[in-house]
Amino acid sequence: MTDLDTFRAETRAWLDANCPPEMRQPMLTDDDPCWGGRNWRFQSEGQRLWLERMGAKGWTAPTWPSAYGGGGLDHEQAEILREEMERIGARSPLNSFGVWMLGPALLRYGTEEQKQAYLPPIVRGEIRWCQGYSEPGAGSDLASLGTKAEDKGDHWLVNGQKVWTSYADKADWIFCLVRTDTDAPKHLGISFVLFDMTTPGVSTRPIPLISGKSPFCETFFDDVVVPKSHLVGELNRGWDVAKHLLTHERDMIGGRVVNASEPLGVIAARTLDLDADPLLRARLAQFDLDAIAFRALVERAGDTTAAGTAHPASSSVLKYYGAEFNKRKFELIMATGGFEALEWEGERSHDGRTARDWLRTKANSIEGGTDEVQLNIIAKRLLNLPGA
Amino acid sequence: MPLILNDEQAQLADMARAFLAERSPIALLRKLRDERDPDGFSRDLWAGFAEMGLTGILVSEDHGGLGLGAVEAGVVMEAIGTTLANVPFLSTSILGARALALGSAEQQAAWLPRIAAGEVITALAVDEGAKHRPAAIALTATRSGNGFRLDGTKAMVLDGHVADLLIVAATTGLFLVDPKTRGVTVERTLMVDGKNAARITFDAVEIDADAVLGELDAGPGALEAVLDLGRAAVAAELTGVGAEAFGRTVAYLKERRQFGKLIGEFQALQHRAAILHTELEVAKAVTLKALQAIDAGAPDAALIASAAKAKAGQAAQLAVQEGVQMHGGVGMTDAFDIGFFMKRARVAEELFGDGAFHADRVARASGY
């Protein structure tokens, strides 16, 4: 038995013993995932236990160093953990921008004190983070952001507005891009700071979206005092941190649409006579074929990253392809559902879950950098096209 | 297993590419075409394959081969796609070697060492109509005397005009046929890509009982396994065709000037090039996945081979079409090489099933 076989056997046994039965049920609504944080209300005792147990093992962040509370697993072990969780249908114990985005940036750019202070509570799901990037005047052109942090000697004074801040109204802390030099070229006057959302002067307002839900907020900063020690990376070099973090955000958005769910055609065939609708059957078949190929792309991206041979801009390939893939998937789910997928309220439709999820996917090719921005990055950094 | 080439496989890829770039530039394909070479390929180049052992890449070491797997064969196919090398590698070293490995000890001993040595060329005769339809094979093998009588017609038999051995798919199984047998008529068909194929007619062809390859009446499984390897191998070739056509096109975008700018500065072209890059990356990933799955004997190998063939075909089609379009007028000239890639991509798309065939196959395998 190889070391990996042993690890798989031990992991399987641990998961069997520790994953509560209700955490092995598929997630049906937006209320099902656990986001953790100071104000989180656990949906069930099982959800609380699952987060507590996985957090204690560091398996909410499997590849982070154990010195910071992470699982300390290598890529192959993490893959085994993923497979074993998938095997029993285990839910992810924690959805977390801290795990997906901030953590990798802190591991690279944070001081030892910052890593010790911020990473363990992320792993345990104790602090929920949000991302302060976009502004009303700085979307695709993110580096033109204007939220200002003035140097007041022993602290920064932050003033300005962010927008599309996911779950800002529910978050405990924010990682935020601020302008610390208004005279420098736009990329060279930005810094990356962290602060508590309960700091006086911070306020949020949810934005109702076409899905009828409000996962995004406007976030306002009015004379917010931020300690100097909350700067991550060098002063005015926050753009480097931001870019590094964005590659992780893109991997997340691109990669999360891959799961081992049933082929769409199989789901459709339960309610529809596909032989009577050969064009829909053809679209489903092409999609299910593309899903096999996309899973291979995601797997290869992970293996290339683990081998240290990935180009930093390759996350844009995953982000672009994954966003378009997910949008196409939901167009097909709507086509398969027909009239039934159009219901907006009521128990039968889980309050219009299909329609709302479909509308939500339209943001996939906007958030984390639009399709067009990803294509610009691929053209410039992977293909080295001129003037891009 | 990580979805990347290991060190030995990466070295093989470098070696194959370097060898083919030197010995088989596109000028060689052009010369074979223009001179209407009777063989349609360079026996000298094929001897070079044999010297490096590549002819026996899938043949076991017992029979004098390298004993490597589908991934390594795919690596060579990708290099062949990059240079459009015209060699009987697919027909003989991949399809022939894998099909004959199904045979008796005598059949293996008779043919596999000679394949490894580069002494014989084999051709797999499956298709009959205008499209790849292995489920609709009509060629019959009826019992006759101590053996069988073959009747039927085969089309798109790769390297059929120079083959020393035909591996013929009949309704009941596979048969080994010497092309010089009475009743076998071989018509070389010159194809759009300048590569080699034949139509072969079997008119009351009498063969011995020991010509059966594998088991009779055992269903399509054995043939399908050979075809799936062929599908993944052609997918690998298509990733090479697509990548090379794309590389040439991107280079052109960086040198061609119009409106006082390099045309690669125009965002309309940049975004199309970037989309094409992502499609080629997807094709590369799923193709390697299919080759690895075949080597591992994975239960879903057939499904992934279908996905690979379809995606590599789509990506290569897009690469050659954008390639000609972005080259503008020169892309339409015979003097310029990009057209050769378009022609090869078109032929390879049809081999062993086009995109629609494989989407249908995925749907059926999934149960709808």
Coordinates of C-alpha atoms in Angstrom, one line a residue, chain A residues 41-368:
Chain A
R41 CA -26.8 31.1 12.3
F42 CA -26.2 27.4 11.7
Q43 CA -29.0 25.8 9.7
S44 CA -28.6 22.6 11.8
E45 CA -26.5 21.1 14.5
G46 CA -24.9 18.9 11.7
Q47 CA -23.8 22.0 9.8
R48 CA -22.2 23.4 13.0
L49 CA -20.4 20.1 13.8
W50 CA -19.2 19.6 10.2
L51 CA -17.6 23.1 10.1
E52 CA -16.1 22.6 13.6
R53 CA -14.6 19.2 12.7
M54 CA -13.3 20.0 9.3
G55 CA -12.0 23.4 10.6
A56 CA -10.1 21.6 13.4
K57 CA -8.4 19.3 10.8
G58 CA -7.6 22.3 8.6
W59 CA -9.6 20.6 5.8
T60 CA -11.6 23.8 5.0
A61 CA -8.2 24.9 3.5
P62 CA -6.6 21.6 2.8
T63 CA -3.4 22.8 1.1
W64 CA -2.6 25.7 3.5
P65 CA 0.4 25.1 5.9
S66 CA -0.6 23.5 9.2
A67 CA 1.3 26.3 11.0
Y68 CA -1.6 28.6 10.1
G69 CA -4.4 26.1 10.8
G70 CA -4.5 24.6 7.3
G71 CA -4.5 21.0 6.4
G72 CA -0.9 20.9 5.2
L73 CA -1.9 18.5 2.4
D74 CA 0.0 18.3 -0.9
H75 CA -1.9 18.5 -4.2
E76 CA -2.4 14.8 -4.6
Q77 CA -3.7 14.4 -1.0
A78 CA -6.0 17.3 -1.5
E79 CA -7.4 15.7 -4.7
I80 CA -7.9 12.4 -2.7
L81 CA -9.8 14.4 0.0
R82 CA -12.0 16.0 -2.7
E83 CA -12.7 12.6 -4.3
E84 CA -13.6 11.0 -1.0
M85 CA -15.9 13.9 -0.1
E86 CA -17.5 13.6 -3.5
R87 CA -17.9 9.8 -3.0
I88 CA -20.2 10.2 0.0
G89 CA -21.8 13.4 -1.4
A90 CA -20.4 15.5 1.4
R91 CA -21.1 19.2 1.3
S92 CA -18.4 21.7 1.4
P93 CA -18.2 22.6 5.1
L94 CA -17.5 26.3 4.3
N95 CA -18.0 28.7 1.5
S96 CA -15.4 31.4 2.1
F97 CA -13.8 34.3 0.3
G98 CA -11.2 34.1 3.0
V99 CA -10.3 30.6 1.9
W100 CA -10.7 31.2 -1.8
M101 CA -9.2 34.6 -2.2
L102 CA -7.7 36.4 0.8
G103 CA -5.8 33.5 2.2
P104 CA -3.6 32.8 -0.9
A105 CA -2.8 36.5 -1.1
L106 CA -1.8 36.6 2.6
L107 CA 0.3 33.5 2.3
R108 CA 2.3 35.2 -0.5
Y109 CA 2.3 38.9 0.7
G110 CA 1.4 38.9 4.4
T111 CA 3.8 39.4 7.3
E112 CA 4.2 36.6 9.7
E113 CA 2.1 38.4 12.2
Q114 CA -0.7 38.9 9.7
K115 CA -0.7 35.2 8.7
Q116 CA -0.9 34.2 12.4
A117 CA -3.6 36.7 13.1
Y118 CA -5.9 36.2 10.1
L119 CA -5.5 32.7 8.6
P120 CA -6.5 30.4 11.5
P121 CA -9.9 32.2 12.0
I122 CA -10.5 31.8 8.2
V123 CA -9.8 28.1 8.4
R124 CA -12.2 27.7 11.3
G125 CA -14.9 29.8 9.6
E126 CA -15.0 32.3 12.5
I127 CA -14.5 35.5 10.4
R128 CA -16.4 36.1 7.2
W129 CA -14.6 38.3 4.6
C130 CA -15.8 40.4 1.7
Q131 CA -13.9 41.9 -1.2
G132 CA -13.8 45.7 -1.7
Y133 CA -12.6 46.1 -5.3
S134 CA -15.1 47.5 -7.8
E135 CA -16.3 51.1 -7.6
P136 CA -19.0 53.0 -9.5
G137 CA -16.3 54.5 -11.8
A138 CA -13.9 51.5 -11.7
G139 CA -15.3 48.3 -13.2
S140 CA -13.3 46.7 -15.9
D141 CA -10.8 49.6 -15.5
L142 CA -10.3 48.6 -11.9
A143 CA -7.0 50.4 -11.4
S144 CA -8.8 53.8 -11.8
L145 CA -10.4 53.3 -8.4
G146 CA -10.8 56.4 -6.3
T147 CA -11.5 55.3 -2.7
K148 CA -8.9 57.2 -0.7
A149 CA -6.7 56.3 2.3
E150 CA -5.0 59.4 3.8
D151 CA -1.9 59.0 5.9
K152 CA -2.8 60.4 9.4
G153 CA 0.4 59.4 11.1
D154 CA -0.6 56.5 13.2
H155 CA -3.5 55.4 11.0
W156 CA -5.2 55.6 7.6
L157 CA -8.4 57.6 7.1
V158 CA -10.5 55.9 4.4
N159 CA -13.2 57.7 2.4
G160 CA -15.1 56.5 -0.7
Q161 CA -17.5 53.9 -2.1
K162 CA -17.3 50.3 -3.3
V163 CA -19.9 48.5 -5.4
W164 CA -20.8 44.8 -6.2
T165 CA -19.3 43.9 -2.8
S166 CA -20.5 40.3 -2.4
Y167 CA -22.3 39.8 0.9
A168 CA -20.8 43.0 2.4
D169 CA -23.9 43.3 4.6
K170 CA -23.1 39.9 6.2
A171 CA -19.3 40.1 6.3
D172 CA -17.2 40.7 9.4
W173 CA -14.1 42.1 7.7
I174 CA -13.2 43.5 4.3
F175 CA -10.0 43.3 2.1
C176 CA -10.0 46.5 0.2
L177 CA -8.1 48.3 -2.5
V178 CA -7.5 52.0 -1.7
R179 CA -5.7 54.9 -3.3
T180 CA -2.7 56.0 -1.2
D181 CA -0.9 58.1 -3.9
T182 CA -3.1 60.3 -6.1
D183 CA -0.1 61.6 -8.1
A184 CA 1.5 58.3 -9.2
P185 CA 0.4 56.4 -12.4
K186 CA -2.9 54.7 -11.5
H187 CA -1.4 51.2 -11.0
L188 CA 1.3 52.5 -8.7
G189 CA -0.8 54.4 -6.1
I190 CA -3.0 51.6 -4.8
S191 CA -2.6 49.8 -1.5
F192 CA -4.3 46.7 -0.1
V193 CA -5.8 47.1 3.4
L194 CA -7.9 45.0 5.8
F195 CA -10.5 46.4 8.3
D196 CA -13.4 45.4 10.4
M197 CA -16.8 46.1 8.9
T198 CA -18.0 47.2 12.4
T199 CA -15.5 50.2 12.3
P200 CA -17.5 53.5 12.6
G201 CA -18.1 55.0 9.2
V202 CA -18.7 51.7 7.3
S203 CA -22.2 51.2 5.9
T204 CA -23.7 48.8 3.3
R205 CA -26.8 48.7 1.1
P206 CA -27.8 45.6 -0.7
I207 CA -28.5 45.9 -4.5
P208 CA -31.6 44.0 -5.8
L209 CA -30.6 42.1 -8.9
I210 CA -32.6 40.6 -11.8
S211 CA -32.7 37.3 -9.9
G212 CA -34.8 39.1 -7.2
K213 CA -31.9 38.5 -4.8
S214 CA -29.3 40.8 -3.4
P215 CA -26.0 39.1 -3.0
F216 CA -24.1 42.3 -3.9
C217 CA -24.0 45.5 -2.0
E218 CA -22.9 49.1 -2.2
T219 CA -20.4 49.8 0.5
F220 CA -19.7 53.3 1.8
F221 CA -16.6 54.5 3.8
D222 CA -17.0 57.8 5.7
D223 CA -13.9 58.7 7.7
V224 CA -13.1 55.1 8.5
V225 CA -10.0 54.8 10.8
V226 CA -7.7 51.9 9.8
P227 CA -4.6 51.0 11.8
K228 CA -1.3 51.2 9.9
S229 CA -0.6 47.5 10.6
H230 CA -3.5 46.5 8.4
L231 CA -1.6 47.2 5.2
V232 CA -0.8 44.0 3.2
G233 CA 2.3 44.1 1.0
E234 CA 4.2 47.2 0.3
L235 CA 2.6 50.7 0.3
N236 CA 1.5 51.6 -3.2
R237 CA 2.1 48.1 -4.5
G238 CA -1.4 46.8 -3.7
W239 CA -2.0 46.2 -7.4
D240 CA 0.4 43.2 -7.2
V241 CA -1.5 41.7 -4.3
A242 CA -4.8 42.5 -6.1
K243 CA -3.7 40.7 -9.3
H244 CA -2.5 37.7 -7.4
L245 CA -5.8 37.5 -5.6
L246 CA -7.7 37.9 -8.8
T247 CA -6.1 34.8 -10.3
H248 CA -7.5 32.8 -7.4
E249 CA -10.9 34.4 -7.8
R250 CA -10.8 33.5 -11.4
D251 CA -9.8 29.9 -10.7
M252 CA -12.7 29.8 -8.2
I253 CA -15.3 31.2 -10.7
G254 CA -13.9 29.1 -13.5
G255 CA -13.5 25.9 -11.6
R256 CA -16.5 25.8 -9.4
V257 CA -18.9 24.9 -12.2
V258 CA -17.3 21.5 -12.6
N259 CA -18.9 18.8 -10.5
A260 CA -19.7 15.2 -11.1
S261 CA -23.3 16.0 -11.6
E262 CA -25.4 13.8 -13.9
P263 CA -25.3 14.5 -17.6
L264 CA -27.9 17.2 -18.4
G265 CA -29.3 14.9 -21.1
V266 CA -30.0 12.2 -18.5
I267 CA -31.9 14.7 -16.3
A268 CA -33.8 16.0 -19.3
A269 CA -34.8 12.5 -20.5
R270 CA -36.6 11.9 -17.2
T271 CA -39.3 14.4 -18.0
L272 CA -39.0 14.9 -21.8
D273 CA -39.3 12.6 -24.8
L274 CA -36.0 13.7 -26.4
D275 CA -36.6 11.6 -29.5
A276 CA -39.4 13.9 -30.2
D277 CA -37.1 16.9 -29.8
P278 CA -34.0 16.0 -31.7
L279 CA -32.5 19.5 -31.8
L280 CA -32.7 19.8 -28.0
R281 CA -31.2 16.3 -27.7
A282 CA -28.3 17.4 -30.0
R283 CA -27.6 20.5 -27.8
L284 CA -27.7 18.4 -24.7
A285 CA -25.4 15.9 -26.2
Q286 CA -22.9 18.5 -27.3
F287 CA -23.0 20.1 -23.8
D288 CA -22.5 16.8 -22.0
L289 CA -19.5 16.1 -24.3
D290 CA -18.1 19.6 -23.6
A291 CA -18.5 18.9 -19.9
I292 CA -16.1 15.9 -20.2
A293 CA -13.6 18.1 -22.0
F294 CA -14.0 21.0 -19.5
R295 CA -13.5 18.7 -16.5
A296 CA -10.2 17.7 -18.2
L297 CA -9.2 21.3 -18.6
V298 CA -9.8 22.0 -14.9
E299 CA -7.9 18.9 -13.9
R300 CA -5.0 19.8 -16.1
A301 CA -5.0 23.4 -14.7
G302 CA -4.7 22.0 -11.2
D303 CA -1.9 19.6 -12.1
T304 CA 0.0 22.2 -14.0
T305 CA -0.3 24.6 -11.0
A306 CA 0.9 21.8 -8.6
A307 CA 3.8 21.1 -10.9
G308 CA 4.8 24.8 -10.8
T309 CA 4.6 25.1 -14.6
A310 CA 1.4 27.1 -14.9
H311 CA 1.5 30.5 -16.5
P312 CA 0.1 33.1 -14.1
A313 CA -2.4 34.3 -16.8
S314 CA -3.7 30.8 -17.4
S315 CA -6.4 31.4 -14.8
S316 CA -8.0 33.7 -17.4
V317 CA -8.5 30.7 -19.7
L318 CA -10.3 28.9 -17.0
K319 CA -12.4 31.9 -16.0
Y320 CA -13.5 32.7 -19.5
Y321 CA -14.3 29.2 -20.5
G322 CA -16.0 28.3 -17.2
A323 CA -18.2 31.4 -17.2
E324 CA -19.4 30.8 -20.8
F325 CA -19.8 27.1 -20.0
N326 CA -22.0 27.8 -16.9
K327 CA -24.2 30.3 -18.7
R328 CA -24.7 27.8 -21.5
K329 CA -25.5 25.1 -18.9
F330 CA -28.3 27.2 -17.4
E331 CA -29.8 28.1 -20.8
L332 CA -30.1 24.4 -21.4
I333 CA -31.6 23.8 -18.0
M334 CA -34.2 26.5 -18.8
A335 CA -34.9 24.9 -22.2
T336 CA -35.3 21.5 -20.5
G337 CA -37.5 22.9 -17.8
G338 CA -39.8 24.7 -20.1
F339 CA -42.8 26.3 -18.4
E340 CA -42.0 24.7 -15.1
A341 CA -38.6 26.5 -14.9
L342 CA -40.4 29.8 -15.3
E343 CA -42.2 29.7 -11.9
W344 CA -40.9 32.5 -9.6
E345 CA -42.5 31.7 -6.3
G346 CA -44.0 28.8 -4.3
E347 CA -42.9 25.5 -2.8
R348 CA -43.1 23.4 -6.1
S349 CA -40.3 25.5 -7.6
H350 CA -38.4 26.1 -4.4
D351 CA -39.3 29.8 -4.8
G352 CA -38.2 29.9 -8.4
R353 CA -34.8 28.4 -7.8
T354 CA -34.2 27.4 -11.4
A355 CA -35.1 30.7 -12.9
R356 CA -33.2 32.6 -10.2
D357 CA -30.1 30.5 -10.6
W358 CA -30.3 30.9 -14.4
L359 CA -30.3 34.7 -14.0
R360 CA -27.5 34.6 -11.4
T361 CA -25.2 32.9 -14.0
K362 CA -25.4 36.0 -16.2
A363 CA -23.0 37.6 -13.7
N364 CA -20.4 34.9 -14.3
S365 CA -18.9 36.6 -17.3
I366 CA -18.9 40.0 -15.5
E367 CA -17.7 39.3 -12.0
G368 CA -14.0 38.8 -11.3

